[in-house]
mmCIF file of C-alpha atoms and ligand atoms in Angstrom:
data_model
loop_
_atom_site.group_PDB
_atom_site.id
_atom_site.type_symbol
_atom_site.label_atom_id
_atom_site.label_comp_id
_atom_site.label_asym_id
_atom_site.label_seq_id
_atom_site.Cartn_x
_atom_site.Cartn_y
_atom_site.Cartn_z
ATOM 1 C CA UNK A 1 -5.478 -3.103 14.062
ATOM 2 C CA UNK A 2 -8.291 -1.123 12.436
ATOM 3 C CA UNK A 3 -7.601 -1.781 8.979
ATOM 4 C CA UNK A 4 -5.021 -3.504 8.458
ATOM 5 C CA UNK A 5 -4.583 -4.139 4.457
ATOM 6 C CA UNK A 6 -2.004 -6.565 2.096
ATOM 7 C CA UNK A 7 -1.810 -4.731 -1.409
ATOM 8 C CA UNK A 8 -1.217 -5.956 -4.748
ATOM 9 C CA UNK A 9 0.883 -2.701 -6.180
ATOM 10 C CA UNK A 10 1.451 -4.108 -10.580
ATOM 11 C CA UNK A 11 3.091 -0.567 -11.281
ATOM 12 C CA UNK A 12 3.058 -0.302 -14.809
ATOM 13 C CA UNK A 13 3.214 -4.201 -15.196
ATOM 14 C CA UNK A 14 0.581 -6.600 -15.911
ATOM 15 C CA UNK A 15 0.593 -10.517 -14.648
ATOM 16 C CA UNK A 16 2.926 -12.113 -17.090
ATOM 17 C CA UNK A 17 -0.174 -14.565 -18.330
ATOM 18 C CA UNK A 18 -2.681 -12.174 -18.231
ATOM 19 C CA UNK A 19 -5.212 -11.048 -16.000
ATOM 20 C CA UNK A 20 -7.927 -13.370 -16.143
ATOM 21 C CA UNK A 21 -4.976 -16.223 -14.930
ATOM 22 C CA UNK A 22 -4.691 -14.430 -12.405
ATOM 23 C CA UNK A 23 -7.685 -13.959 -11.249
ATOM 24 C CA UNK A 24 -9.437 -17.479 -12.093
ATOM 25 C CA UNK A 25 -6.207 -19.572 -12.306
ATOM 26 C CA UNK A 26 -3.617 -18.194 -9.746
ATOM 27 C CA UNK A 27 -5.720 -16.512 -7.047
ATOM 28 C CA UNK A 28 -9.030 -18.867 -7.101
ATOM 29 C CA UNK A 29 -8.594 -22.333 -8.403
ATOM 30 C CA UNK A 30 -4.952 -22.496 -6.018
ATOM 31 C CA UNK A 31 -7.402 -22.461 -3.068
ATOM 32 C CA UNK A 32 -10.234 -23.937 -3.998
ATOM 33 C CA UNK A 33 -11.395 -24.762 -0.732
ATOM 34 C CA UNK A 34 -12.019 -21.356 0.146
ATOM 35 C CA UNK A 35 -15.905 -20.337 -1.074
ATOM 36 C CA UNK A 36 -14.877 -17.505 -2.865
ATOM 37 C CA UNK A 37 -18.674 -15.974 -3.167
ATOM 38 C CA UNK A 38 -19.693 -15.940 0.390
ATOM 39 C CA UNK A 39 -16.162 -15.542 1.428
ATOM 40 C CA UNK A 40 -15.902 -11.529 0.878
ATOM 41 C CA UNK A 41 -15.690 -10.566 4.521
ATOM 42 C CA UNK A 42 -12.214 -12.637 4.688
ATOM 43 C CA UNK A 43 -10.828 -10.299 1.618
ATOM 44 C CA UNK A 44 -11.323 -7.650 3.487
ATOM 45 C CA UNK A 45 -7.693 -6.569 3.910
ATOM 46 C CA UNK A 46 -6.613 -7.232 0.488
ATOM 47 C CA UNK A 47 -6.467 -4.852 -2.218
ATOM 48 C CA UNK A 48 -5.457 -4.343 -5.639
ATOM 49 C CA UNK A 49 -3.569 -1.808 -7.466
ATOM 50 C CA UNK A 50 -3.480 -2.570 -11.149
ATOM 51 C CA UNK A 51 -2.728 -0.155 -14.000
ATOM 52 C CA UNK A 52 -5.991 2.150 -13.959
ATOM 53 C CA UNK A 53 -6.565 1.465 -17.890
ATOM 54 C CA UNK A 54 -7.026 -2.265 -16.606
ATOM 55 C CA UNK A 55 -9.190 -1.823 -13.643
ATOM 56 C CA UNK A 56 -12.147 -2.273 -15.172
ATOM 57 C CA UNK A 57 -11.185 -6.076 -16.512
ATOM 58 C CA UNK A 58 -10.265 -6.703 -13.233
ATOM 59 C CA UNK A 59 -13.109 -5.981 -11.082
ATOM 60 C CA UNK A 60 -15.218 -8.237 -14.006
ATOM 61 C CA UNK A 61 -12.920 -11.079 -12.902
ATOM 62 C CA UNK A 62 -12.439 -10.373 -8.715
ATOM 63 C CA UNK A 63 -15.827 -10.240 -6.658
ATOM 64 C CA UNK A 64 -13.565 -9.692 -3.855
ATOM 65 C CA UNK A 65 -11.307 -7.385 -2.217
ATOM 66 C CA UNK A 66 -10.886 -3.620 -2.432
ATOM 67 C CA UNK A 67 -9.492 -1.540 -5.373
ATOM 68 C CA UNK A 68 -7.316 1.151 -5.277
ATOM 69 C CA UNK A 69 -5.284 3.493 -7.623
ATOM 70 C CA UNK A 70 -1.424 4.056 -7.739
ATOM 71 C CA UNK A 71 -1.763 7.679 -7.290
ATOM 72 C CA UNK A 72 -4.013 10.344 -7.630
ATOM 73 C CA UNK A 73 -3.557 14.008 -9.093
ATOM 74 C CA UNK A 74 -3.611 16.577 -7.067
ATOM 75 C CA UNK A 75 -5.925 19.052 -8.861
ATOM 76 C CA UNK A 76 -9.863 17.916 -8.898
ATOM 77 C CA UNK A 77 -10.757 18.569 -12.400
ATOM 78 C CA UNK A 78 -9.777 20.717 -15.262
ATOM 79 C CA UNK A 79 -6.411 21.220 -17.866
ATOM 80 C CA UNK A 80 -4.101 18.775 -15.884
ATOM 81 C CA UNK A 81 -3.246 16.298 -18.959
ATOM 82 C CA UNK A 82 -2.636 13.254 -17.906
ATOM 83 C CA UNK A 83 -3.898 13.539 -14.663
ATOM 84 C CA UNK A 84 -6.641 11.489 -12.985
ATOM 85 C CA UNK A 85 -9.278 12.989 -10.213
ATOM 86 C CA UNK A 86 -9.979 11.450 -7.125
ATOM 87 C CA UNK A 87 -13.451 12.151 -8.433
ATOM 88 C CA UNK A 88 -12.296 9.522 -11.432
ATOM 89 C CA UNK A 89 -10.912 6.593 -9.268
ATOM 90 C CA UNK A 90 -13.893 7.056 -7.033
ATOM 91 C CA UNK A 91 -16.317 6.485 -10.256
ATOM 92 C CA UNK A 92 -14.038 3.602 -10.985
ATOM 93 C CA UNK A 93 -14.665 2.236 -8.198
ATOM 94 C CA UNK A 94 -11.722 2.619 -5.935
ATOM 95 C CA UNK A 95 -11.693 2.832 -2.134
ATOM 96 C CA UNK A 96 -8.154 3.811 -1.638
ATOM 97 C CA UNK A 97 -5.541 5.371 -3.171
ATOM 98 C CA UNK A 98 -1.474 5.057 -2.524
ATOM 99 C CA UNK A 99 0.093 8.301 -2.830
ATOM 100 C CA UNK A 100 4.260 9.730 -2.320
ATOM 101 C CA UNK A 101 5.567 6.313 -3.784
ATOM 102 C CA UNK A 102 9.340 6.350 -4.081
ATOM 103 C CA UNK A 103 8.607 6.068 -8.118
ATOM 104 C CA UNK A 104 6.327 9.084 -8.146
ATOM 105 C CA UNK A 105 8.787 11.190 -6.365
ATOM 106 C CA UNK A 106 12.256 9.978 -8.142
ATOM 107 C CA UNK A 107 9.742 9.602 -11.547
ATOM 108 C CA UNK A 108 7.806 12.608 -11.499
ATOM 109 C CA UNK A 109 9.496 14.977 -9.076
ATOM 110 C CA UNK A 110 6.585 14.713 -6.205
ATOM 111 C CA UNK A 111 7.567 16.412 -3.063
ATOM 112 C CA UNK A 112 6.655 16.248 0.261
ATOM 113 C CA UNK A 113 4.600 19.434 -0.382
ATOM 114 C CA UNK A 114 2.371 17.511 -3.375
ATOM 115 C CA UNK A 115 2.084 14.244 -1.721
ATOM 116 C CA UNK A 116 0.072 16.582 1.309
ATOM 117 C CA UNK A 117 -2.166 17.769 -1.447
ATOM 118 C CA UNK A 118 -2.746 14.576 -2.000
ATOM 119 C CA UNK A 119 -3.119 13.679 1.135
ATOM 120 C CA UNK A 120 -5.813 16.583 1.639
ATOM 121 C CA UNK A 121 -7.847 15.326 -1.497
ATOM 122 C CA UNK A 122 -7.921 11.655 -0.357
ATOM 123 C CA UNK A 123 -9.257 12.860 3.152
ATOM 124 C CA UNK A 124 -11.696 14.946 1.630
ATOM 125 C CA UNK A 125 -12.895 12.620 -0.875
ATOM 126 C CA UNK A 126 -13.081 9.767 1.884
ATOM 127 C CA UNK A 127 -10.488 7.844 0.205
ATOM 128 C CA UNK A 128 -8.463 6.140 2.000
ATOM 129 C CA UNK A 129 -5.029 6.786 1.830
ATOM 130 C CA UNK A 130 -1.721 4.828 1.810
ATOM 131 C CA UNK A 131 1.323 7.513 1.925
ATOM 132 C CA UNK A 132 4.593 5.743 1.078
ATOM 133 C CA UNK A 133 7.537 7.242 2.709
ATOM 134 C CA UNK A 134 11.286 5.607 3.379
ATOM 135 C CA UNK A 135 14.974 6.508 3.098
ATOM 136 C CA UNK A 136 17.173 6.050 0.866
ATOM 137 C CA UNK A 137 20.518 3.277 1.434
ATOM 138 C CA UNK A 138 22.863 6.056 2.733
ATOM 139 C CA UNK A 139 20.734 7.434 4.940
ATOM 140 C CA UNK A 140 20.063 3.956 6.041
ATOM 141 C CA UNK A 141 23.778 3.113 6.321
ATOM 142 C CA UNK A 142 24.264 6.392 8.262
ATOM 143 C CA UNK A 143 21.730 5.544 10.633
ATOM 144 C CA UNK A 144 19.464 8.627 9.443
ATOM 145 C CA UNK A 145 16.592 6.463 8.897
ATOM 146 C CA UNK A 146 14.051 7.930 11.888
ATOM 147 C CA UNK A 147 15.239 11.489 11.449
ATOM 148 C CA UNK A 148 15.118 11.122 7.571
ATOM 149 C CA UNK A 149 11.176 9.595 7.806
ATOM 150 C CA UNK A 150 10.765 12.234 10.940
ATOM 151 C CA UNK A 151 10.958 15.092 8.307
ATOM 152 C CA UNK A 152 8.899 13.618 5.534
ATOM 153 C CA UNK A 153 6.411 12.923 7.827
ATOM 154 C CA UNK A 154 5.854 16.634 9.454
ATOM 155 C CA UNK A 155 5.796 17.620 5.698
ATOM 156 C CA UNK A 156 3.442 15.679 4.792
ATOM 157 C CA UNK A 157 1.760 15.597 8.075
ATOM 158 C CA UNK A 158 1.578 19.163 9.703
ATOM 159 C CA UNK A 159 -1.142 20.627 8.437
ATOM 160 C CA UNK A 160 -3.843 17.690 8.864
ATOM 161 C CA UNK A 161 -6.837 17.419 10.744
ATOM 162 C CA UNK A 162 -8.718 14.087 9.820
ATOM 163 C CA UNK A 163 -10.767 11.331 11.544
ATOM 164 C CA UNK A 164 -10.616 9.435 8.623
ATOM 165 C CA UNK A 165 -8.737 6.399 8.382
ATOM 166 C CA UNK A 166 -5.347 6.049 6.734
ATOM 167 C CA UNK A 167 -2.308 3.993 6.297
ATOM 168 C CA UNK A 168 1.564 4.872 5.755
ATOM 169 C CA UNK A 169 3.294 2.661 3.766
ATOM 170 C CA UNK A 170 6.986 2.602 5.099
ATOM 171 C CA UNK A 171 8.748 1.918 2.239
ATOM 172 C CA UNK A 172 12.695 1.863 2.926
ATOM 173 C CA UNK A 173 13.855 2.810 -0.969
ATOM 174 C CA UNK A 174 17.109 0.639 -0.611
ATOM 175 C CA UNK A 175 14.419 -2.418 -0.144
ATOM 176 C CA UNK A 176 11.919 -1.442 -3.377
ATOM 177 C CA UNK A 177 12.675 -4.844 -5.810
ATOM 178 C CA UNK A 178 15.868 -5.585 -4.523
ATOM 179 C CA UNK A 179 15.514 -8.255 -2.660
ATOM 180 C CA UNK A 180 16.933 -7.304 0.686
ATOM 181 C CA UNK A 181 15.325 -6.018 3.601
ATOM 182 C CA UNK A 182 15.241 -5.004 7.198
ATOM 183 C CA UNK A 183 14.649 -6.951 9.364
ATOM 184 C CA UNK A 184 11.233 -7.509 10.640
ATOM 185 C CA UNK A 185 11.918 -6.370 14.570
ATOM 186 C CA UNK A 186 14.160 -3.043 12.914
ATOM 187 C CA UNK A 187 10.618 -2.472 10.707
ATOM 188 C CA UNK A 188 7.931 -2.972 14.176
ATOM 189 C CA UNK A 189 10.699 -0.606 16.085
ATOM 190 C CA UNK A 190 10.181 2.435 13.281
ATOM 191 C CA UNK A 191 6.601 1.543 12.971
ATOM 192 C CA UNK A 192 6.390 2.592 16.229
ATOM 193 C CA UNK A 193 8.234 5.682 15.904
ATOM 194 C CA UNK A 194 5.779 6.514 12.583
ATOM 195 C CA UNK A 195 2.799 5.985 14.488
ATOM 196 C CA UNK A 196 4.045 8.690 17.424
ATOM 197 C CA UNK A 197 5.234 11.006 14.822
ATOM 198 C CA UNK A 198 1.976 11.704 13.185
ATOM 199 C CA UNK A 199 -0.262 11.671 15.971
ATOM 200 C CA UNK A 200 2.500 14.440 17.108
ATOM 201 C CA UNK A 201 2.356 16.467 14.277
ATOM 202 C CA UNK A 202 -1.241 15.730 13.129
ATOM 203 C CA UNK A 203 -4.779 15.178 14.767
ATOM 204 C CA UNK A 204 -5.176 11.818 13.559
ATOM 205 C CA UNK A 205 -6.067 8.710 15.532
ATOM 206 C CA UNK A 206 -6.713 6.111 13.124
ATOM 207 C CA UNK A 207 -3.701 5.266 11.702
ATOM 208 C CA UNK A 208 -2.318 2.045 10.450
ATOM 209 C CA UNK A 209 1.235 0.730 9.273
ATOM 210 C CA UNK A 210 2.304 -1.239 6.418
ATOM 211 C CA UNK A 211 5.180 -2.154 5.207
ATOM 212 C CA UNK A 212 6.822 -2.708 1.302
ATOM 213 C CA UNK A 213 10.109 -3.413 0.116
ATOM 214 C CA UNK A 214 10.860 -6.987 -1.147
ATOM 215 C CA UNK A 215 7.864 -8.449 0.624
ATOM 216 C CA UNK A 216 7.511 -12.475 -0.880
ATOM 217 C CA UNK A 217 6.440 -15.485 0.438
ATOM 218 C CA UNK A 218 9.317 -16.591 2.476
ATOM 219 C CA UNK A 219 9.824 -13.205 4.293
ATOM 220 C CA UNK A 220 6.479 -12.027 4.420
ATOM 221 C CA UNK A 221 4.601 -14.249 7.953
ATOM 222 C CA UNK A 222 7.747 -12.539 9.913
ATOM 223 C CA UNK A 223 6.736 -8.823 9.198
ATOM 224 C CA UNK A 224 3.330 -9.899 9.887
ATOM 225 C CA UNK A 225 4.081 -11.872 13.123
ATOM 226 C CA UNK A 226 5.065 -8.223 14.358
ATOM 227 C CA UNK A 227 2.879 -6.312 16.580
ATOM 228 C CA UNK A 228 3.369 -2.631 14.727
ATOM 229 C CA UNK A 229 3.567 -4.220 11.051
ATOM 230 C CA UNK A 230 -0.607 -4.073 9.794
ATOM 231 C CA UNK A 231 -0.089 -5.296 6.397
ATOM 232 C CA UNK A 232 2.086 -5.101 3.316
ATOM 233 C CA UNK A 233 2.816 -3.705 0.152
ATOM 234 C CA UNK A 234 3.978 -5.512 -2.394
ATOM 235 C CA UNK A 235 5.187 -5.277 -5.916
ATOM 236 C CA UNK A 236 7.086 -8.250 -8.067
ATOM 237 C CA UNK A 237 5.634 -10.687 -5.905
ATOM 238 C CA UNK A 238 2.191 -9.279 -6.530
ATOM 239 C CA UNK A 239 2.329 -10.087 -9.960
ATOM 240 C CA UNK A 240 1.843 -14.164 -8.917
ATOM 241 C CA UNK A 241 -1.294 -14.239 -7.875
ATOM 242 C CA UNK A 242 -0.839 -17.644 -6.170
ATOM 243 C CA UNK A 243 2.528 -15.946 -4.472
ATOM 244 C CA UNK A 244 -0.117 -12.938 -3.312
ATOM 245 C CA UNK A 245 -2.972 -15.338 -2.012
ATOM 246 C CA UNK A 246 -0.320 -17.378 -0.487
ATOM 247 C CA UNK A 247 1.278 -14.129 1.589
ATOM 248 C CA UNK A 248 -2.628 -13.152 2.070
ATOM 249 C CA UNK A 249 -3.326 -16.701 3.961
ATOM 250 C CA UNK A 250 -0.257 -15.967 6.188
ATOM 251 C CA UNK A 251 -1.294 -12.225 6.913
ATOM 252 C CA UNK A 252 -4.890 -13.327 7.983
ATOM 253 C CA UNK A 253 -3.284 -16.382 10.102
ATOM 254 C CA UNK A 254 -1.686 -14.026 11.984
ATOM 255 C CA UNK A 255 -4.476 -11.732 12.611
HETATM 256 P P1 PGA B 301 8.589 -4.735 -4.350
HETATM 257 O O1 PGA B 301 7.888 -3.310 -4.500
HETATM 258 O O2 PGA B 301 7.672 -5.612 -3.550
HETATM 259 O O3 PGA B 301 8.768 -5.213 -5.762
HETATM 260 O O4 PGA B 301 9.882 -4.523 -3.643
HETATM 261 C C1 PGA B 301 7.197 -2.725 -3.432
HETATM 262 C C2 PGA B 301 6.660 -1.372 -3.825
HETATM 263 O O5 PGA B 301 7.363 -0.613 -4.502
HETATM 264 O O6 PGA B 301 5.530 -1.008 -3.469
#
């Protein structure tokens, strides 16, 4: 695994008791024997999505980790209101960027069309990118899942030439905050068939896996314990940030 990353995703949510708990109350004094100062190199695969208005309080609080956005527009400057650059995040201070969530695209109408644009303006900018893709429960139910990811990811896919990095998030919708899942061998077995897709369709080597959908505590060390599953994404349970260390510690056990 190349870079392999477990991601805090808030959404538009904040920790219920505020930021600064979870930083200095919930993350760090809940493992206090960890050296959080000279311990940087083993946050290395975590990052953090908060709201972007609340970045900046965080990175005060976290000396540790990466930062990221929750999506990035796809113009680069101009009269796009309410749209933020990947010039912006960059200045912010973000490394990476998820892009094609589920929310954008049921939210906000984003097609597989704008989440390449995206795609293009993360590569360009050198941020990293984590594309979300995943099916919905009746294509799941029907068995669709691999043809249904197959086409979003030639979409998305077909027209890139990178050797950055990057990461797809495989995000089945059916799993997004309800609490049920598939099962960790079903994810490794369509992890696999991501990985072969896009190095079909695009000239990319580096590519890692992650997975999101009702990722906590209890189900999260069996995902990892998989050889095709780099990392997670994860919502609600993000939002603890003793539940997110605690899922962090298991992910780097089973590095
Ligand atoms: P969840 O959300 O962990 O709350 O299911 C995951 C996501 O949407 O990224």
């Amino acid at each position: 695994m190349s870079h392999p990353l477990v991601i805090a995703n808030w959404k538009m949510n904040l920790p219920s008791k505020g930021i600064s708990e979870w930083v200095l109350n919930e993350m760090i004094s809940s493992n206090e024997e960890k050296d959080f100062e000279e311990k940087t190199s083993f946050f290395k695969f975590m990052g953090v999505c908060p709201p972007i208005s609340h970045l900046s309080e965080l990175k005060t609080l976290m000396n540790f980790g990466h930062f990221g956005s929750q999506d990035i527009s796809r113009f680069q400057d101009g009269a796009k209101t309410g749209d933020i650059s990947a010039d912006m995040i960059i200045d912010r201070g973000c490394t990476f960027s998820i892009i094609g969530h589920s929310e954008r695209r049921e939210f906000h109408n984003e097609t597989n069309d704008v989440v390449s644009e995206k795609l293009k303006i993360c590569l360009e900018k050198n941020i990293l990118p984590v594309v979300c893709i995943g099916e919905c429960l009746e294509d799941y139910n029907n068995g669709d899942t691999l043809d249904v990811l197959e086409n979003q990811l030639k979409e998305i896919f077909s027209s890139i030439i990178s050797e950055n990095k990057l990461i797809v998030a495989y995000e089945p919708i059916w799993a997004i905050g309800s609490g049920k899942t598939p099962s960790a061998k079903e994810v490794n077995n369509i992890h696999q068939h991501i990985k072969d897709i896009v190095q079909s369709v695009a000239n990319i080597n580096d590519i890692n896996i992650i997975y999101g959908g009702s990722v906590k505590r209890e189900n999260a060390k069996t995902f990892f314990l998989e050889k095709n599953i780099d990392g997670a994404l994860i919502g609600g349970a993000s939002l603890n940030g003793r539940e997110f260390l605690d899922i962090y510690n298991d992910f780097m056990e089973t590095l």
